[in-house]
Amino acid sequence: MPSTDYVSKVLAAVRRIPRGKVATYGDVAAAAGFPRAARGVAAALHQAGGSAPWQRVLGAGGRICLRGEDAFEQRLLLEAEGVRFRGARVDMKAHRFEPRGRARPKGGIHP
DNA sequence: GCTTTGACTGGAA
DNA sequence: GTTCCAGCCAAAG
């Protein structure tokens, strides 16, 4: 399969992330069909440029792995979407996108 | 076609 | 809590 397919799948997975939600590189890679291509996702997103909501993709634990002003911009975009930050990290507890649709947080859910 | 680089990750120190 | 190390994968040169 051509690399273009890989990029397309990654972009598709990223586009599935709803506004106000975020996902890690590993999650996107798994959603695209490559559970261990976290770095590949980064490369694909870099190539895609702004063809996909790259700002919704974060490192493990909700940490921004970008450098310089890109990291600053990503944080701004996420905040504009309603994503909350806890220190230098994103509150994955509240904004982590899960394709599985968490049926029941079991007693953990509380208003 | 091989080597280097990088927007990664998980575990250990 | 941070920092360091080895492993993984894809894009660029």
Coordinates of N, CA and C (backbone and C1' of nucleotides) in Angstrom, one line a residue:
Chain A
M1 N 0.8 -1.2 0.0 CA 0.0 0.0 0.0 C 0.9 1.2 0.0
P2 N 0.5 2.1 -0.8 CA 1.3 3.4 -0.9 C 1.2 4.2 0.4
S3 N 2.2 5.0 0.6 CA 2.3 5.8 1.8 C 1.1 6.7 1.9
T4 N 0.6 7.1 0.7 CA -0.5 8.1 0.6 C -1.7 7.5 1.4
D5 N -1.9 6.2 1.3 CA -3.0 5.6 2.0 C -2.8 5.7 3.5
Y6 N -1.6 5.6 3.9 CA -1.3 5.7 5.3 C -1.6 7.1 5.8
V7 N -1.2 8.1 5.1 CA -1.5 9.4 5.4 C -3.0 9.7 5.5
S8 N -3.7 9.2 4.4 CA -5.1 9.4 4.4 C -5.8 8.8 5.6
K9 N -5.4 7.6 6.0 CA -6.0 7.0 7.1 C -5.8 7.8 8.4
V10 N -4.6 8.2 8.5 CA -4.2 9.0 9.7 C -5.1 10.3 9.7
L11 N -5.1 11.0 8.6 CA -5.9 12.2 8.5 C -7.4 11.9 8.8
A12 N -7.9 10.8 8.3 CA -9.3 10.4 8.5 C -9.5 10.2 10.0
A13 N -8.6 9.6 10.6 CA -8.7 9.3 12.1 C -8.7 10.6 12.9
V14 N -7.8 11.5 12.4 CA -7.8 12.8 13.1 C -9.0 13.6 12.9
R15 N -9.6 13.5 11.7 CA -10.8 14.3 11.4 C -12.0 13.7 12.2
R16 N -11.9 12.5 12.7 CA -13.0 11.9 13.5 C -13.1 12.5 14.8
I17 N -12.0 13.2 15.2 CA -12.0 13.8 16.6 C -12.9 15.0 16.6
P18 N -14.0 15.0 17.4 CA -14.9 16.1 17.5 C -14.3 17.3 18.1
R19 N -14.9 18.4 17.8 CA -14.3 19.7 18.4 C -14.5 19.7 19.9
G20 N -13.4 20.1 20.6 CA -13.4 20.1 22.0 C -12.9 18.8 22.6
K21 N -12.5 17.9 21.7 CA -11.9 16.7 22.2 C -10.4 16.6 21.7
V22 N -9.7 15.7 22.3 CA -8.3 15.5 21.9 C -7.9 14.0 21.9
A23 N -6.9 13.7 21.2 CA -6.4 12.3 21.2 C -4.9 12.3 21.1
T24 N -4.3 11.2 21.6 CA -2.9 11.1 21.6 C -2.4 10.5 20.2
Y25 N -1.1 10.6 19.9 CA -0.6 10.1 18.7 C -0.8 8.6 18.6
G26 N -0.6 7.9 19.7 CA -0.9 6.5 19.8 C -2.3 6.1 19.5
D27 N -3.2 6.9 20.0 CA -4.6 6.6 19.8 C -5.0 6.8 18.3
V28 N -4.5 7.9 17.7 CA -4.7 8.2 16.3 C -4.1 7.0 15.5
A29 N -2.9 6.7 15.8 CA -2.3 5.6 15.1 C -3.1 4.3 15.1
A30 N -3.6 4.0 16.3 CA -4.4 2.8 16.5 C -5.7 2.9 15.7
A31 N -6.3 4.1 15.7 CA -7.5 4.3 15.0 C -7.3 4.2 13.5
A32 N -6.1 4.5 13.0 CA -5.8 4.5 11.6 C -5.4 3.0 11.2
G33 N -5.1 2.2 12.2 CA -4.7 0.8 11.9 C -3.3 0.5 12.2
F34 N -2.6 1.5 12.8 CA -1.1 1.2 13.1 C -0.9 1.6 14.6
P35 N -1.1 0.6 15.4 CA -1.1 0.8 16.9 C 0.3 1.3 17.4
R36 N 1.3 1.1 16.6 CA 2.7 1.4 17.1 C 3.3 2.5 16.2
A37 N 2.5 3.2 15.4 CA 3.1 4.2 14.6 C 2.9 5.6 15.1
A38 N 3.0 5.8 16.3 CA 2.8 7.1 16.9 C 3.7 8.1 16.2
R39 N 4.9 7.8 16.0 CA 5.8 8.7 15.3 C 5.4 8.9 13.9
G40 N 4.9 7.9 13.3 CA 4.4 8.0 11.9 C 3.3 8.9 11.8
V41 N 2.4 9.0 12.8 CA 1.3 9.9 12.8 C 1.9 11.3 12.8
A42 N 2.8 11.6 13.6 CA 3.4 12.9 13.6 C 4.0 13.3 12.3
A43 N 4.7 12.4 11.6 CA 5.2 12.6 10.3 C 4.1 12.9 9.3
A44 N 3.1 12.1 9.4 CA 1.9 12.3 8.5 C 1.3 13.6 8.7
L45 N 1.1 14.0 9.9 CA 0.4 15.3 10.2 C 1.3 16.4 9.7
H46 N 2.6 16.3 9.9 CA 3.5 17.3 9.5 C 3.4 17.5 8.0
Q47 N 3.3 16.4 7.3 CA 3.2 16.4 5.8 C 1.9 17.0 5.4
A48 N 0.8 16.7 6.1 CA -0.5 17.2 5.8 C -0.6 18.7 6.0
G49 N 0.2 19.2 6.9 CA 0.1 20.6 7.1 C -1.1 21.0 7.9
G50 N -2.0 21.7 7.3 CA -3.3 22.1 8.0 C -4.5 21.4 7.4
S51 N -4.2 20.3 6.7 CA -5.3 19.5 6.0 C -6.1 18.8 7.1
A52 N -5.7 18.8 8.3 CA -6.4 18.1 9.4 C -6.2 18.8 10.7
P53 N -7.2 18.7 11.6 CA -7.1 19.3 12.9 C -5.9 18.8 13.8
W54 N -4.7 19.1 13.3 CA -3.5 18.6 14.0 C -3.5 19.0 15.5
Q55 N -4.1 20.1 15.8 CA -4.1 20.6 17.2 C -4.7 19.7 18.1
R56 N -5.6 18.8 17.6 CA -6.3 17.9 18.5 C -5.5 16.7 18.8
V57 N -4.3 16.6 18.2 CA -3.5 15.4 18.5 C -2.3 15.8 19.5
L58 N -2.3 15.1 20.6 CA -1.3 15.4 21.6 C -0.4 14.2 21.9
G59 N 0.6 14.5 22.7 CA 1.5 13.4 23.1 C 0.8 12.6 24.2
A60 N 1.5 11.5 24.6 CA 0.9 10.7 25.7 C 0.7 11.5 27.0
G61 N -0.4 11.3 27.6 CA -0.7 12.1 28.8 C -1.2 13.4 28.6
G62 N -1.4 13.8 27.3 CA -2.0 15.1 27.0 C -0.9 16.2 26.9
R63 N 0.3 15.7 26.7 CA 1.4 16.7 26.7 C 1.6 17.1 25.2
I64 N 1.9 18.4 25.1 CA 2.2 18.9 23.7 C 3.6 18.7 23.4
C65 N 3.8 17.9 22.3 CA 5.2 17.5 21.9 C 5.8 18.5 20.9
L66 N 5.0 19.5 20.6 CA 5.6 20.5 19.6 C 6.6 21.3 20.2
R67 N 7.3 22.1 19.4 CA 8.3 23.0 19.9 C 8.1 24.4 19.4
G68 N 8.6 25.3 20.2 CA 8.5 26.7 19.8 C 7.1 27.3 19.8
E69 N 6.8 28.0 18.7 CA 5.5 28.7 18.6 C 4.4 27.8 18.3
D70 N 4.8 26.7 17.6 CA 3.7 25.7 17.3 C 3.0 25.2 18.5
A71 N 3.7 25.0 19.6 CA 3.1 24.5 20.8 C 2.2 25.5 21.3
F72 N 2.6 26.8 21.3 CA 1.8 27.9 21.8 C 0.5 28.0 21.0
E73 N 0.7 27.8 19.7 CA -0.5 28.0 18.8 C -1.5 26.8 19.1
Q74 N -0.9 25.6 19.2 CA -1.8 24.5 19.5 C -2.6 24.7 20.8
R75 N -1.9 25.2 21.8 CA -2.6 25.4 23.0 C -3.7 26.4 22.9
L76 N -3.5 27.5 22.1 CA -4.5 28.5 21.9 C -5.7 27.9 21.2
L77 N -5.4 27.2 20.1 CA -6.5 26.6 19.3 C -7.3 25.7 20.2
L78 N -6.7 24.9 21.0 CA -7.4 24.0 21.9 C -8.3 24.7 22.9
E79 N -7.7 25.7 23.5 CA -8.4 26.5 24.4 C -9.6 27.2 23.8
A80 N -9.5 27.5 22.5 CA -10.6 28.2 21.8 C -11.7 27.2 21.6
E81 N -11.3 25.9 21.6 CA -12.4 24.9 21.3 C -13.0 24.4 22.7
G82 N -12.5 25.0 23.7 CA -13.1 24.6 25.0 C -12.3 23.6 25.8
V83 N -11.1 23.3 25.3 CA -10.3 22.3 26.0 C -9.6 22.9 27.2
R84 N -9.6 22.3 28.3 CA -9.0 22.8 29.6 C -7.6 22.3 29.7
F85 N -6.8 23.1 30.2 CA -5.4 22.8 30.4 C -5.1 22.7 31.9
R86 N -4.3 21.7 32.3 CA -3.9 21.7 33.7 C -2.4 21.8 33.7
G87 N -1.9 23.0 34.0 CA -0.5 23.3 33.9 C 0.0 23.2 32.4
A88 N 0.9 22.5 32.1 CA 1.4 22.4 30.7 C 0.8 21.2 30.0
R89 N -0.2 20.6 30.7 CA -0.8 19.4 30.0 C -2.3 19.6 29.9
V90 N -2.9 18.9 28.9 CA -4.3 18.9 28.7 C -5.0 18.0 29.6
D91 N -6.2 18.4 30.0 CA -7.0 17.5 30.9 C -7.6 16.4 30.1
M92 N -6.8 15.3 29.9 CA -7.3 14.2 29.1 C -8.4 13.5 29.8
K93 N -8.5 13.7 31.1 CA -9.6 13.0 31.9 C -10.9 13.5 31.4
A94 N -11.0 14.7 30.8 CA -12.2 15.3 30.4 C -12.4 15.5 28.9
H95 N -11.2 15.5 28.2 CA -11.3 15.8 26.8 C -10.7 14.7 25.9
R96 N -10.3 13.6 26.5 CA -9.8 12.5 25.7 C -10.9 11.9 24.8
F97 N -10.6 11.9 23.5 CA -11.6 11.3 22.6 C -11.4 9.8 22.5
E98 N -12.6 9.1 22.8 CA -12.5 7.6 22.7 C -13.6 7.1 21.7
P99 N -13.1 6.6 20.7 CA -14.0 6.1 19.6 C -15.0 5.0 20.1
R100 N -14.6 4.4 21.2 CA -15.4 3.3 21.8 C -16.7 3.9 22.4
G101 N -16.8 5.2 22.8 CA -18.0 5.7 23.4 C -18.1 5.0 24.8
R102 N -17.5 5.6 25.8 CA -17.5 5.1 27.1 C -19.0 4.9 27.6
A103 N -19.4 3.7 27.7 CA -20.8 3.4 28.1 C -21.1 3.9 29.5
R104 N -20.3 3.4 30.4 CA -20.7 3.7 31.8 C -19.5 3.9 32.7
P105 N -19.1 5.1 33.0 CA -18.0 5.4 33.9 C -18.2 4.8 35.3
K106 N -19.2 4.2 35.5 CA -19.4 3.4 36.8 C -19.2 4.2 38.0
G107 N -20.1 5.0 38.5 CA -19.9 5.7 39.7 C -18.9 6.8 39.7
G108 N -18.1 6.8 38.6 CA -17.1 7.9 38.5 C -17.7 9.1 37.9
I109 N -18.9 8.9 37.2 CA -19.5 10.1 36.6 C -20.3 10.9 37.7
H110 N -20.0 12.1 37.6 CA -20.7 12.9 38.6 C -20.8 14.4 38.1
P111 N -21.9 15.0 38.2 CA -22.1 16.4 37.7 C -21.4 17.4 38.4
Chain B
dG1 P 15.6 -0.3 -4.4 O5' 16.7 0.2 -3.4 C5' 18.0 -0.3 -3.6 C4' 18.8 0.3 -2.5 C3' 18.3 -0.1 -1.1 O3' 19.3 -0.3 -0.2 C1' 18.2 2.3 -1.4
dC2 P 19.0 -0.9 1.2 O5' 19.9 0.1 2.1 C5' 21.2 0.4 1.6 C4' 21.8 1.6 2.4 C3' 21.7 1.6 3.9 O3' 22.8 2.1 4.5 C1' 20.5 3.4 3.0
dT3 P 23.0 2.1 6.1 O5' 22.7 3.7 6.4 C5' 23.5 4.7 5.7 C4' 23.1 6.1 6.3 C3' 23.0 6.1 7.8 O3' 23.7 7.3 8.2 C1' 21.0 6.9 6.8
dT4 P 23.7 7.7 9.8 O5' 22.7 8.9 9.9 C5' 22.8 10.0 9.0 C4' 21.6 11.0 9.1 C3' 21.3 11.3 10.6 O3' 21.2 12.7 10.7 C1' 19.4 10.6 9.5
dT5 P 21.0 13.4 12.1 O5' 19.5 13.7 12.1 C5' 18.9 14.5 11.1 C4' 17.4 14.6 11.2 C3' 16.9 15.0 12.6 O3' 15.9 16.0 12.5 C1' 15.8 13.0 11.8
dG6 P 15.6 16.8 13.8 O5' 14.1 16.4 14.1 C5' 13.1 16.5 13.1 C4' 11.8 15.8 13.5 C3' 11.5 16.0 15.0 O3' 10.1 16.3 15.1 C1' 11.6 13.7 14.4
dA7 P 9.7 17.9 15.2 O5' 8.3 17.8 15.9 C5' 8.2 17.7 17.3 C4' 6.9 17.0 17.7 C3' 6.8 15.6 17.1 O3' 6.3 14.7 18.1 C1' 5.0 16.9 16.3
dC8 P 7.4 13.8 18.9 O5' 6.5 12.5 19.2 C5' 5.2 12.3 18.6 C4' 4.8 10.9 19.1 C3' 4.4 10.8 20.5 O3' 3.4 9.9 20.8 C1' 6.3 9.4 20.1
dT9 P 2.9 9.7 22.3 O5' 3.7 8.4 22.7 C5' 3.5 7.2 22.0 C4' 3.9 6.0 22.8 C3' 3.6 6.1 24.3 O3' 3.1 4.9 24.7 C1' 5.9 5.9 24.1
dG10 P 2.3 4.7 26.1 O5' 3.2 3.7 27.0 C5' 3.7 2.5 26.4 C4' 4.9 2.0 27.2 C3' 4.6 2.1 28.7 O3' 5.0 0.9 29.3 C1' 6.6 3.3 28.1
dG11 P 4.7 0.6 30.8 O5' 6.1 0.5 31.4 C5' 7.0 -0.4 30.8 C4' 8.5 0.0 31.2 C3' 8.7 0.1 32.7 O3' 9.8 -0.6 33.1 C1' 9.4 2.1 31.7
dA12 P 10.1 -0.8 34.7 O5' 11.5 -0.1 35.0 C5' 12.6 -0.5 34.2 C4' 13.7 0.6 34.3 C3' 14.1 0.8 35.8 O3' 15.5 1.0 35.9 C1' 13.4 2.9 34.8
dA13 P 16.2 1.0 37.3 O5' 16.8 2.5 37.4 C5' 17.6 3.1 36.4 C4' 18.0 4.5 36.7 C3' 18.3 4.7 38.1 O3' 19.4 5.6 38.2 C1' 16.5 6.1 37.5
Chain C
dG1 P 2.2 14.2 39.0 O5' 3.7 14.8 38.9 C5' 3.9 16.2 39.3 C4' 5.4 16.5 39.4 C3' 6.1 16.2 38.1 O3' 6.2 17.4 37.3 C1' 7.2 15.3 40.0
dT2 P 6.6 17.2 35.7 O5' 8.1 17.0 35.8 C5' 9.0 18.0 36.4 C4' 10.4 17.4 36.4 C3' 11.0 17.3 35.0 O3' 12.4 17.8 35.0 C1' 11.1 15.2 36.2
dT3 P 13.1 18.1 33.6 O5' 14.1 16.8 33.4 C5' 15.0 16.5 34.5 C4' 15.7 15.2 34.2 C3' 16.1 15.0 32.8 O3' 17.5 14.6 32.7 C1' 14.9 13.1 33.4
dC4 P 18.3 14.5 31.3 O5' 18.4 13.0 31.1 C5' 18.7 12.1 32.2 C4' 18.8 10.7 31.8 C3' 19.2 10.4 30.4 O3' 20.2 9.3 30.4 C1' 17.1 9.4 30.8
dC5 P 20.9 8.9 29.0 O5' 20.1 7.6 28.6 C5' 19.9 6.6 29.6 C4' 19.2 5.4 29.0 C3' 19.5 5.1 27.6 O3' 19.8 3.7 27.4 C1' 17.2 5.3 27.8
dA6 P 20.5 3.2 26.1 O5' 19.3 2.3 25.4 C5' 18.7 1.2 26.2 C4' 17.4 0.8 25.6 C3' 17.6 0.3 24.1 O3' 16.8 -0.9 23.9 C1' 15.9 2.0 24.3
dG7 P 16.9 -1.6 22.5 O5' 15.4 -1.3 21.9 C5' 14.3 -1.6 22.8 C4' 12.9 -1.2 22.1 C3' 12.9 -1.6 20.6 O3' 11.7 -2.2 20.3 C1' 12.4 0.7 20.9
dC8 P 11.4 -2.8 18.8 O5' 10.5 -1.6 18.2 C5' 9.3 -1.2 18.8 C4' 8.5 -0.3 17.9 C3' 8.6 -0.5 16.4 O3' 7.4 -0.7 15.8 C1' 9.2 1.8 17.0
dC9 P 7.3 -1.2 14.3 O5' 7.0 0.2 13.5 C5' 5.9 1.0 13.9 C4' 5.9 2.3 13.1 C3' 6.3 2.1 11.6 O3' 5.3 2.7 10.8 C1' 7.6 3.8 12.5
dA10 P 5.3 2.4 9.2 O5' 5.4 3.8 8.6 C5' 4.6 4.9 9.2 C4' 5.2 6.2 8.8 C3' 5.5 6.4 7.3 O3' 5.1 7.6 6.9 C1' 7.4 6.9 8.7
dA11 P 5.2 7.9 5.3 O5' 6.1 9.2 5.3 C5' 5.7 10.4 6.1 C4' 6.8 11.4 6.2 C3' 7.3 11.9 4.8 O3' 7.6 13.3 5.0 C1' 9.1 11.0 6.0
dA12 P 7.8 14.2 3.7 O5' 9.3 14.8 3.9 C5' 10.2 14.1 4.6 C4' 11.5 14.9 4.7 C3' 12.1 15.4 3.4 O3' 13.0 16.5 3.7 C1' 13.3 13.5 4.1
dG13 P 13.8 17.1 2.4 O5' 15.3 16.5 2.5 C5' 16.1 16.6 3.6 C4' 17.4 15.9 3.4 C3' 18.1 16.2 2.1 O3' 19.5 16.5 2.2 C1' 17.8 13.9 2.4

